[in-house]
PDB file of C-alpha atoms and ligand atoms in Angstrom:
ATOM      1  CA  UNK A  28     -15.431 -10.917  17.075  1.00 88.00           C
ATOM      2  CA  UNK A  29     -12.420  -8.600  17.176  1.00 95.00           C
ATOM      3  CA  UNK A  30      -9.696  -9.108  14.563  1.00 96.00           C
ATOM      4  CA  UNK A  31      -7.830  -5.806  14.514  1.00 97.00           C
ATOM      5  CA  UNK A  32      -6.505  -3.747  17.427  1.00 97.00           C
ATOM      6  CA  UNK A  33      -5.786  -0.252  16.123  1.00 98.00           C
ATOM      7  CA  UNK A  34      -3.526   1.853  18.369  1.00 98.00           C
ATOM      8  CA  UNK A  35      -4.317   5.546  18.175  1.00 98.00           C
ATOM      9  CA  UNK A  36      -2.944   8.575  20.014  1.00 98.00           C
ATOM     10  CA  UNK A  37      -0.482  11.458  19.907  1.00 98.00           C
ATOM     11  CA  UNK A  38       3.174  11.063  19.032  1.00 97.00           C
ATOM     12  CA  UNK A  39       5.271   9.906  21.981  1.00 97.00           C
ATOM     13  CA  UNK A  40       2.276   8.598  23.932  1.00 98.00           C
ATOM     14  CA  UNK A  41       3.632   5.036  23.816  1.00 98.00           C
ATOM     15  CA  UNK A  42       1.606   3.287  21.081  1.00 98.00           C
ATOM     16  CA  UNK A  43       4.553   1.242  19.747  1.00 97.00           C
ATOM     17  CA  UNK A  44       5.715   0.424  23.275  1.00 97.00           C
ATOM     18  CA  UNK A  45       2.289  -0.913  24.249  1.00 98.00           C
ATOM     19  CA  UNK A  46       1.869  -2.693  20.912  1.00 97.00           C
ATOM     20  CA  UNK A  47       5.182  -4.498  21.545  1.00 96.00           C
ATOM     21  CA  UNK A  48       4.151  -5.298  25.094  1.00 96.00           C
ATOM     22  CA  UNK A  49       0.766  -6.631  23.989  1.00 96.00           C
ATOM     23  CA  UNK A  50       2.536  -8.879  21.507  1.00 96.00           C
ATOM     24  CA  UNK A  51      -0.271  -9.283  18.999  1.00 96.00           C
ATOM     25  CA  UNK A  52       1.185  -9.729  15.490  1.00 96.00           C
ATOM     26  CA  UNK A  53       1.555  -6.331  13.848  1.00 97.00           C
ATOM     27  CA  UNK A  54       0.359  -5.352  10.394  1.00 97.00           C
ATOM     28  CA  UNK A  55       3.334  -3.586   8.818  1.00 97.00           C
ATOM     29  CA  UNK A  56       2.295  -0.330   7.170  1.00 98.00           C
ATOM     30  CA  UNK A  57       4.048   1.786   4.541  1.00 98.00           C
ATOM     31  CA  UNK A  58       5.825   5.075   4.960  1.00 98.00           C
ATOM     32  CA  UNK A  59       7.896   7.531   2.962  1.00 98.00           C
ATOM     33  CA  UNK A  60       9.795   8.696   6.060  1.00 96.00           C
ATOM     34  CA  UNK A  61      13.393   7.578   6.524  1.00 95.00           C
ATOM     35  CA  UNK A  62      14.099   4.761   8.981  1.00 96.00           C
ATOM     36  CA  UNK A  63      15.212   5.715  12.490  1.00 93.00           C
ATOM     37  CA  UNK A  64      18.340   4.146  13.899  1.00 92.00           C
ATOM     38  CA  UNK A  65      17.482   0.515  14.647  1.00 94.00           C
ATOM     39  CA  UNK A  66      14.341   0.386  12.506  1.00 96.00           C
ATOM     40  CA  UNK A  67      14.206  -2.471  10.029  1.00 98.00           C
ATOM     41  CA  UNK A  68      12.528  -2.446   6.628  1.00 98.00           C
ATOM     42  CA  UNK A  69       9.611  -4.882   6.521  1.00 97.00           C
ATOM     43  CA  UNK A  70       9.475  -5.065  10.325  1.00 97.00           C
ATOM     44  CA  UNK A  71       8.869  -1.524  11.579  1.00 97.00           C
ATOM     45  CA  UNK A  72       7.525  -0.278   8.241  1.00 98.00           C
ATOM     46  CA  UNK A  73       7.818  -0.945   4.563  1.00 98.00           C
ATOM     47  CA  UNK A  74      10.067   2.046   3.904  1.00 98.00           C
ATOM     48  CA  UNK A  75       9.423   3.413   0.447  1.00 98.00           C
ATOM     49  CA  UNK A  76       8.942   6.602  -1.564  1.00 98.00           C
ATOM     50  CA  UNK A  77       5.987   8.987  -1.840  1.00 98.00           C
ATOM     51  CA  UNK A  78       5.764   8.001  -5.528  1.00 98.00           C
ATOM     52  CA  UNK A  79       5.356   4.308  -4.685  1.00 98.00           C
ATOM     53  CA  UNK A  80       2.637   5.058  -2.133  1.00 98.00           C
ATOM     54  CA  UNK A  81       0.792   7.255  -4.646  1.00 98.00           C
ATOM     55  CA  UNK A  82       1.101   4.524  -7.277  1.00 98.00           C
ATOM     56  CA  UNK A  83      -0.299   1.968  -4.823  1.00 98.00           C
ATOM     57  CA  UNK A  84      -3.196   4.336  -4.193  1.00 98.00           C
ATOM     58  CA  UNK A  85      -3.892   4.734  -7.909  1.00 98.00           C
ATOM     59  CA  UNK A  86      -3.791   0.965  -8.338  1.00 98.00           C
ATOM     60  CA  UNK A  87      -6.407   0.579  -5.583  1.00 98.00           C
ATOM     61  CA  UNK A  88      -4.039  -1.308  -3.266  1.00 98.00           C
ATOM     62  CA  UNK A  89      -4.494   0.927  -0.229  1.00 98.00           C
ATOM     63  CA  UNK A  90      -7.189   0.910   2.400  1.00 97.00           C
ATOM     64  CA  UNK A  91      -6.174   4.467   3.269  1.00 97.00           C
ATOM     65  CA  UNK A  92      -3.236   6.809   3.429  1.00 98.00           C
ATOM     66  CA  UNK A  93      -2.418   9.927   5.366  1.00 97.00           C
ATOM     67  CA  UNK A  94       0.118  12.715   5.434  1.00 96.00           C
ATOM     68  CA  UNK A  95       1.859  13.337   8.727  1.00 94.00           C
ATOM     69  CA  UNK A  96       4.786  15.594   9.426  1.00 91.00           C
ATOM     70  CA  UNK A  97       5.708  15.869   5.751  1.00 93.00           C
ATOM     71  CA  UNK A  98       5.592  12.134   5.060  1.00 97.00           C
ATOM     72  CA  UNK A  99       3.029   9.673   3.734  1.00 98.00           C
ATOM     73  CA  UNK A 100       1.825   6.682   5.755  1.00 98.00           C
ATOM     74  CA  UNK A 101      -0.370   3.995   4.246  1.00 98.00           C
ATOM     75  CA  UNK A 102      -2.132   0.743   5.029  1.00 98.00           C
ATOM     76  CA  UNK A 103      -2.368  -1.909   2.309  1.00 97.00           C
ATOM     77  CA  UNK A 104      -5.873  -3.358   1.933  1.00 96.00           C
ATOM     78  CA  UNK A 105      -4.555  -6.897   1.377  1.00 95.00           C
ATOM     79  CA  UNK A 106      -2.916  -7.078   4.840  1.00 93.00           C
ATOM     80  CA  UNK A 107      -6.285  -6.664   6.537  1.00 94.00           C
ATOM     81  CA  UNK A 108      -8.244  -8.855   4.116  1.00 93.00           C
ATOM     82  CA  UNK A 109      -5.940 -11.718   5.010  1.00 90.00           C
ATOM     83  CA  UNK A 110      -6.388 -11.131   8.761  1.00 94.00           C
ATOM     84  CA  UNK A 111     -10.177 -10.999   8.442  1.00 95.00           C
ATOM     85  CA  UNK A 112     -10.379 -14.032   6.135  1.00 94.00           C
ATOM     86  CA  UNK A 113      -8.293 -16.197   8.436  1.00 94.00           C
ATOM     87  CA  UNK A 114     -10.071 -14.994  11.585  1.00 94.00           C
ATOM     88  CA  UNK A 115      -6.699 -14.040  13.077  1.00 94.00           C
ATOM     89  CA  UNK A 116      -5.899 -11.195  15.438  1.00 96.00           C
ATOM     90  CA  UNK A 117      -3.548  -8.406  14.390  1.00 97.00           C
ATOM     91  CA  UNK A 118      -2.509  -4.988  15.637  1.00 98.00           C
ATOM     92  CA  UNK A 119      -1.697  -1.795  13.789  1.00 98.00           C
ATOM     93  CA  UNK A 120      -0.684   1.785  14.595  1.00 98.00           C
ATOM     94  CA  UNK A 121      -2.614   4.432  12.699  1.00 98.00           C
ATOM     95  CA  UNK A 122      -3.781   8.009  13.018  1.00 98.00           C
ATOM     96  CA  UNK A 123      -7.429   9.059  13.182  1.00 97.00           C
ATOM     97  CA  UNK A 124      -7.835   8.746   9.411  1.00 97.00           C
ATOM     98  CA  UNK A 125      -6.606   5.161   9.540  1.00 98.00           C
ATOM     99  CA  UNK A 126      -8.786   4.314  12.542  1.00 98.00           C
ATOM    100  CA  UNK A 127     -11.912   5.789  10.882  1.00 98.00           C
ATOM    101  CA  UNK A 128     -11.308   3.955   7.619  1.00 98.00           C
ATOM    102  CA  UNK A 129     -10.696   0.656   9.420  1.00 98.00           C
ATOM    103  CA  UNK A 130     -13.863   1.142  11.423  1.00 97.00           C
ATOM    104  CA  UNK A 131     -15.831   2.062   8.293  1.00 97.00           C
ATOM    105  CA  UNK A 132     -14.638  -1.027   6.453  1.00 97.00           C
ATOM    106  CA  UNK A 133     -14.568  -3.630   9.226  1.00 97.00           C
ATOM    107  CA  UNK A 134     -16.973  -2.257  11.862  1.00 97.00           C
ATOM    108  CA  UNK A 135     -17.057  -4.244  15.089  1.00 95.00           C
ATOM    109  CA  UNK A 136     -14.083  -6.338  14.030  1.00 97.00           C
ATOM    110  CA  UNK A 137     -11.898  -3.340  14.846  1.00 97.00           C
ATOM    111  CA  UNK A 138     -11.130  -2.228  18.362  1.00 97.00           C
ATOM    112  CA  UNK A 139      -9.545   1.200  18.653  1.00 98.00           C
ATOM    113  CA  UNK A 140      -7.200   1.403  21.609  1.00 98.00           C
ATOM    114  CA  UNK A 141      -6.402   5.016  22.509  1.00 98.00           C
ATOM    115  CA  UNK A 142      -3.071   5.771  24.185  1.00 98.00           C
ATOM    116  CA  UNK A 143      -2.174   9.142  25.646  1.00 98.00           C
ATOM    117  CA  UNK A 144       0.274  10.783  28.033  1.00 98.00           C
ATOM    118  CA  UNK A 145       0.652  14.403  29.155  1.00 98.00           C
ATOM    119  CA  UNK A 146       2.012  16.651  26.411  1.00 97.00           C
ATOM    120  CA  UNK A 147       5.178  17.552  28.351  1.00 96.00           C
ATOM    121  CA  UNK A 148       5.990  13.854  28.729  1.00 97.00           C
ATOM    122  CA  UNK A 149       5.402  13.256  25.007  1.00 97.00           C
ATOM    123  CA  UNK A 150       7.820  16.103  24.221  1.00 95.00           C
ATOM    124  CA  UNK A 151      10.526  14.819  26.529  1.00 95.00           C
ATOM    125  CA  UNK A 152      10.156  11.243  25.202  1.00 96.00           C
ATOM    126  CA  UNK A 153      10.475  12.473  21.615  1.00 95.00           C
ATOM    127  CA  UNK A 154      13.495  14.576  22.558  1.00 94.00           C
ATOM    128  CA  UNK A 155      15.080  11.547  24.211  1.00 94.00           C
ATOM    129  CA  UNK A 156      14.416   9.609  21.004  1.00 90.00           C
ATOM    130  CA  UNK A 157      16.382  12.441  19.326  1.00 89.00           C
ATOM    131  CA  UNK A 158      13.447  13.029  17.023  1.00 88.00           C
ATOM    132  CA  UNK A 159      14.402  15.979  14.803  1.00 86.00           C
ATOM    133  CA  UNK A 160      10.688  16.903  14.563  1.00 88.00           C
ATOM    134  CA  UNK A 161       9.806  16.563  18.253  1.00 90.00           C
ATOM    135  CA  UNK A 162       8.085  19.954  18.485  1.00 90.00           C
ATOM    136  CA  UNK A 163       6.320  19.722  15.123  1.00 92.00           C
ATOM    137  CA  UNK A 164       4.985  16.333  16.219  1.00 94.00           C
ATOM    138  CA  UNK A 165       3.325  17.773  19.304  1.00 94.00           C
ATOM    139  CA  UNK A 166       1.803  20.818  17.533  1.00 94.00           C
ATOM    140  CA  UNK A 167      -1.149  18.570  16.732  1.00 95.00           C
ATOM    141  CA  UNK A 168      -1.307  16.985  20.229  1.00 97.00           C
ATOM    142  CA  UNK A 169      -4.624  18.622  21.184  1.00 97.00           C
ATOM    143  CA  UNK A 170      -6.483  17.637  18.023  1.00 97.00           C
ATOM    144  CA  UNK A 171      -5.041  14.117  18.107  1.00 97.00           C
ATOM    145  CA  UNK A 172      -6.246  13.653  21.704  1.00 98.00           C
ATOM    146  CA  UNK A 173      -9.691  14.957  20.719  1.00 98.00           C
ATOM    147  CA  UNK A 174      -9.857  12.589  17.732  1.00 98.00           C
ATOM    148  CA  UNK A 175      -8.722   9.735  19.980  1.00 98.00           C
ATOM    149  CA  UNK A 176     -11.467  10.536  22.501  1.00 98.00           C
ATOM    150  CA  UNK A 177     -14.045  10.388  19.700  1.00 98.00           C
ATOM    151  CA  UNK A 178     -12.831   7.173  18.088  1.00 98.00           C
ATOM    152  CA  UNK A 179     -11.334   5.009  20.827  1.00 98.00           C
ATOM    153  CA  UNK A 180     -13.212   2.131  22.435  1.00 96.00           C
ATOM    154  CA  UNK A 181     -10.745   1.993  25.294  1.00 95.00           C
ATOM    155  CA  UNK A 182      -8.260   4.641  26.433  1.00 97.00           C
ATOM    156  CA  UNK A 183      -5.008   3.959  28.265  1.00 97.00           C
ATOM    157  CA  UNK A 184      -3.376   6.693  30.310  1.00 97.00           C
ATOM    158  CA  UNK A 185       0.260   5.894  29.611  1.00 98.00           C
ATOM    159  CA  UNK A 186       1.870   8.597  31.750  1.00 98.00           C
ATOM    160  CA  UNK A 187       5.212   7.521  33.191  1.00 97.00           C
ATOM    161  CA  UNK A 188       3.840   7.059  36.712  1.00 97.00           C
ATOM    162  CA  UNK A 189       1.056   4.914  35.264  1.00 97.00           C
ATOM    163  CA  UNK A 190       3.213   2.443  33.355  1.00 97.00           C
ATOM    164  CA  UNK A 191       2.476  -0.536  35.612  1.00 97.00           C
ATOM    165  CA  UNK A 192      -1.270   0.065  35.257  1.00 97.00           C
ATOM    166  CA  UNK A 193      -0.979   0.532  31.466  1.00 97.00           C
ATOM    167  CA  UNK A 194       0.752  -2.833  31.193  1.00 97.00           C
ATOM    168  CA  UNK A 195      -1.815  -4.483  33.449  1.00 96.00           C
ATOM    169  CA  UNK A 196      -4.692  -3.054  31.454  1.00 95.00           C
ATOM    170  CA  UNK A 197      -3.407  -4.253  28.090  1.00 94.00           C
ATOM    171  CA  UNK A 198      -2.557  -7.648  29.565  1.00 94.00           C
ATOM    172  CA  UNK A 199      -6.058  -8.040  31.015  1.00 94.00           C
ATOM    173  CA  UNK A 200      -7.531  -6.881  27.766  1.00 92.00           C
ATOM    174  CA  UNK A 201      -5.484  -9.352  25.734  1.00 93.00           C
ATOM    175  CA  UNK A 202      -6.611 -12.173  28.036  1.00 92.00           C
ATOM    176  CA  UNK A 203     -10.247 -11.201  27.403  1.00 89.00           C
ATOM    177  CA  UNK A 204      -9.684 -11.366  23.655  1.00 86.00           C
ATOM    178  CA  UNK A 205      -8.606 -14.992  23.886  1.00 82.00           C
ATOM    179  CA  UNK A 206     -11.379 -16.103  26.244  1.00 76.00           C
TER     180      UNK A 206
HETATM  181  N1  ATP B 321       4.810   4.815  30.337  1.00 52.84           N
HETATM  182  C1  ATP B 321       5.988   5.254  29.861  1.00 52.84           C
HETATM  183  N2  ATP B 321       6.834   5.887  30.703  1.00 52.84           N
HETATM  184  C2  ATP B 321       8.016   6.368  30.243  1.00 52.84           C
HETATM  185  N3  ATP B 321       8.457   6.269  28.965  1.00 52.84           N
HETATM  186  C3  ATP B 321       7.649   5.636  28.108  1.00 52.84           C
HETATM  187  C4  ATP B 321       6.387   5.104  28.492  1.00 52.84           C
HETATM  188  N4  ATP B 321       5.803   4.544  27.413  1.00 52.84           N
HETATM  189  C5  ATP B 321       6.657   4.721  26.389  1.00 52.84           C
HETATM  190  N5  ATP B 321       7.773   5.377  26.790  1.00 52.84           N
HETATM  191  C6  ATP B 321       8.924   5.779  25.956  1.00 52.84           C
HETATM  192  O1  ATP B 321       8.502   6.872  25.150  1.00 52.84           O
HETATM  193  C7  ATP B 321       9.111   6.833  23.867  1.00 52.84           C
HETATM  194  C8  ATP B 321       8.034   6.937  22.794  1.00 52.84           C
HETATM  195  O2  ATP B 321       7.252   5.749  22.849  1.00 52.84           O
HETATM  196  P1  ATP B 321       6.618   5.103  21.537  1.00 52.84           P
HETATM  197  O3  ATP B 321       7.608   5.084  20.430  1.00 52.84           O
HETATM  198  O4  ATP B 321       5.998   3.827  21.966  1.00 52.84           O
HETATM  199  O5  ATP B 321       5.503   6.193  21.230  1.00 52.84           O
HETATM  200  P2  ATP B 321       4.504   6.294  19.993  1.00 52.84           P
HETATM  201  O6  ATP B 321       3.190   6.721  20.518  1.00 52.84           O
HETATM  202  O7  ATP B 321       4.538   5.021  19.217  1.00 52.84           O
HETATM  203  O8  ATP B 321       5.190   7.482  19.186  1.00 52.84           O
HETATM  204  P3  ATP B 321       5.170   7.868  17.622  1.00 52.84           P
HETATM  205  O9  ATP B 321       3.749   7.968  17.189  1.00 52.84           O
HETATM  206  O10 ATP B 321       5.904   9.155  17.567  1.00 52.84           O
HETATM  207  O11 ATP B 321       5.914   6.758  16.899  1.00 52.84           O
HETATM  208  C9  ATP B 321       9.919   5.540  23.800  1.00 52.84           C
HETATM  209  O12 ATP B 321      11.266   5.835  24.025  1.00 52.84           O
HETATM  210  C10 ATP B 321       9.358   4.711  24.972  1.00 52.84           C
HETATM  211  O13 ATP B 321      10.330   3.865  25.530  1.00 52.84           O
HETATM  212  N1  LIG B 322      -3.384   6.576   8.751  1.00 52.84           N
HETATM  213  C1  LIG B 322      -2.215   5.973   8.994  1.00 52.84           C
HETATM  214  N2  LIG B 322      -1.414   6.463   9.958  1.00 52.84           N
HETATM  215  C2  LIG B 322      -0.276   5.815  10.204  1.00 52.84           C
HETATM  216  C3  LIG B 322       0.111   4.667   9.505  1.00 52.84           C
HETATM  217  N3  LIG B 322       1.312   4.259   9.989  1.00 52.84           N
HETATM  218  C4  LIG B 322       1.640   5.131  10.961  1.00 52.84           C
HETATM  219  N4  LIG B 322       0.689   6.070  11.102  1.00 52.84           N
HETATM  220  C5  LIG B 322       0.656   7.233  11.986  1.00 52.84           C
HETATM  221  O1  LIG B 322       1.853   7.969  11.807  1.00 52.84           O
HETATM  222  C6  LIG B 322       2.346   8.358  13.063  1.00 52.84           C
HETATM  223  C7  LIG B 322       3.807   8.633  13.025  1.00 52.84           C
HETATM  224  O2  LIG B 322       4.546   7.454  12.916  1.00 52.84           O
HETATM  225  P1  LIG B 322       6.120   7.441  13.160  1.00 52.84           P
HETATM  226  O3  LIG B 322       6.508   6.006  12.961  1.00 52.84           O
HETATM  227  O4  LIG B 322       6.740   8.373  12.161  1.00 52.84           O
HETATM  228  O5  LIG B 322       6.350   7.891  14.563  1.00 52.84           O
HETATM  229  C8  LIG B 322       1.930   7.190  13.958  1.00 52.84           C
HETATM  230  O6  LIG B 322       1.881   7.579  15.292  1.00 52.84           O
HETATM  231  C9  LIG B 322       0.550   6.899  13.454  1.00 52.84           C
HETATM  232  O7  LIG B 322      -0.380   7.767  14.058  1.00 52.84           O
HETATM  233  C10 LIG B 322      -0.751   4.206   8.480  1.00 52.84           C
HETATM  234  O8  LIG B 322      -0.480   3.234   7.774  1.00 52.84           O
HETATM  235  N5  LIG B 322      -1.885   4.890   8.261  1.00 52.84           N
END
């Protein structure tokens, strides 16, 4: 039985877009980065400080945490315990560290959904988003795609001319989960 869909892939590939489209309740993770325009605390992330995340780690409250682009990102263990206990289905966006830890802890209950797009498209999407770290974010593109290829159970090519197929694939996949 699958309880957790973990979206994995390089920055700008379209993980959040496909997560929204799939419409499976998200697990809200923690970050020390500042909110982007339009992001809401408790919805997009629990926005907090590095110190709070480190304290949560010391108190054993985290399943894992990672550093990305100068900020910390963390998943709280309790969010997943609740999903597993209730037999619900939830989705989360993580990097390869998060995906590995989820897999280690919950095995077959986790499905890793890889999302990628060509690097030049990722750059232009991040620039359109006015991301101040657009180029830094794609420095690690190659290694993130390699990690995704190793860890993902299913990979979606989310290039712009493939959008209709990406949507169809995640829709079909969601249907399967409820059958
Ligand atoms: N198939 C697509 N074609 C064109 N634009 C797309 C496509 N998918 C997503 N986008 C756009 O690309 C931008 C980045 O998408 P999104 O935020 O979903 O990426 P992400 O993988 O979650 O990125 P990050 O890890 O940096 O948060 C958004 O503006 C989104 O609307
Ligand atoms: N290991 C974890 N990685 C996470 C978590 N939450 C997000 N992420 C990763 O960070 C990037 C960047 O996110 P952004 O919102 O600043 O664009 C994201 O793509 C994920 O790969 C987490 O809790 N743990």
